[in-house]
Amino acid sequence: MNPHFRRTGRNRRPLSGVLVAATLLAGGATATTGAASAAPAITPAAPKASTLGAQAAQSGRYFGTAVAAGKLSNGVYAGILDREFNSVTAENEMKWDATERSRGSFTFGPADQIVNRALGRGQRVRGHTLVWHSQLPGWVSGIGDAGTLRSVMRNHITTLMSRYRGKIHSWDVVNEAFADGGSGQLRSSVFRNVLGTGFVEEAFRAARSADPSAKLCYNDYSIENWSDAKTQGVYRLVRDFKARGVPIDCVGFQAHFGTGGPPGSFQTTLANFAALGVDVQITELDIAQAPAAAYTNSVRACMNVARCTGITVWGIRDSDSWRVGQNPLLFDNNGNKKAAYRAALTAMGGTP
Ligand code: 9MR
């Protein structure tokens, strides 16, 4: 079982405002409230669009989805993709185990297919992901020598980013590096264990050199609740990077939620990160059973933060989701729009 399933349940409990405020006071983090940096997302005169991507574009945002190369030939799938979305993320095709199965030998067919198809249709592309402890080939996780791992990591980053230079709007440079639970520290991984905690900085510096036109994101799950130790750990990392001039442009909040949807502090979290001088994005949104109100709250949190630049849902139809049996997406197995779809579109000011 994928460990994410265990975590989505805990992820959804909004903390009371009192607890959030107390944590803000005690934590010493420079924090602003969600409302303070919220910008009106919709101008009254803006025409109402009837698809997700078109409506997101009214406020300069994108609305994207994860796609699988193997499904692009399915007519229902491709029809929804092209009608509704103006950004795509390769669900698996750009991961290390898909692109560099053995050292120095790169495979780009399925990733190229996704990128070329999207760009040919005017859709933007998110890059996912360069440095991640999971879906990592054994030949990488078995490296014990720092010099070797450093050179392997740099080569992987440089090769992928160079191939798609100028074609990717945001790259998840480092994915899921923080530990779950209360430590607020980086998790154990070959990268941290062999290179030390500085591997995150090394990865971002290599990424900036490889494609200066791409926004460089740190991406993680269970960092939506402001007072959580994991959220605070990522916040400290981003604050430190900005203070020291280490390149970082965005933070991706995966947003794999349980039925309750986002925690009550989600907008505050987005606003507090944005106040550090980075964009924020919702990168892998899905919600168990897809309650309409939970989608409304998720989309509103982004729309209310000026630097929340886009939302990506993690799949098109429920049958495309990694969360088998949880029906967490905006379209049912037949490709019909669900109540959650109408909620998401309406929350952006569109009209179903
Ligand atoms: O949706 C992806 C699924 O098809 C893969 O089997 C899985 C392997 O770990 O990864 C899923 O996508 C993950 C994403 O890359 C990173 N965040 C969590 C996502 C869901 O597990």
Coordinates of C-alpha atoms and ligand atoms in Angstrom, one line a residue, residues 2-5 66 90-92 95 97 128-129 132 134-135 172 175-176 219-221 254 256 283-284 286 314 320-323, ligand 1:
N2 CA 1.2 3.4 -0.8
P3 CA 2.0 5.3 2.4
H4 CA 0.0 8.3 1.1
F5 CA -3.2 6.5 1.8
A66 CA -1.7 14.9 -14.4
A90 CA 3.4 13.8 -16.6
E91 CA 2.0 11.5 -13.9
N92 CA 5.0 9.1 -14.1
K95 CA 10.4 10.3 -12.9
D97 CA 12.9 5.3 -12.9
H128 CA 7.7 16.3 -12.3
T129 CA 10.1 15.4 -10.8
W132 CA 12.8 12.1 -5.2
S134 CA 10.7 7.2 -4.5
Q135 CA 10.5 5.7 -7.9
D172 CA 9.5 20.1 -9.2
N175 CA 10.0 16.2 -4.2
E176 CA 8.8 15.0 -0.8
N219 CA 6.9 20.0 -3.9
D220 CA 5.5 18.0 -1.0
Y221 CA 2.3 16.5 0.6
Q254 CA 0.2 18.4 -3.5
H256 CA -4.1 14.9 -1.5
T283 CA 0.1 20.5 -7.7
E284 CA -1.7 17.2 -7.2
D286 CA -7.6 15.0 -5.2
W314 CA -4.0 14.5 -10.1
D320 CA -7.6 7.4 -13.8
S321 CA -6.8 8.1 -10.2
W322 CA -4.1 6.4 -8.1
R323 CA -6.6 6.4 -5.2
Ligands
9MR1 O1 -0.1 8.8 -9.5 C1 1.2 8.2 -9.5 C2 1.1 6.7 -9.6 O2 0.7 6.4 -10.9 C3 2.4 6.0 -9.3 O3 2.3 4.7 -9.2 C4 2.9 6.6 -7.9 C5 4.3 5.9 -7.6 O4 4.8 6.4 -6.4 O5 3.1 8.0 -8.0 C6 1.9 8.6 -8.2 O6 2.1 10.0 -8.1 C7 2.6 10.5 -6.9 C8 3.4 11.8 -7.3 O7 4.4 11.4 -8.3 C9 4.1 12.4 -6.1 N1 3.1 12.6 -5.1 C10 2.2 11.5 -4.7 C11 1.6 11.0 -5.9 C12 0.6 9.9 -5.5 O8 1.2 8.8 -5.0

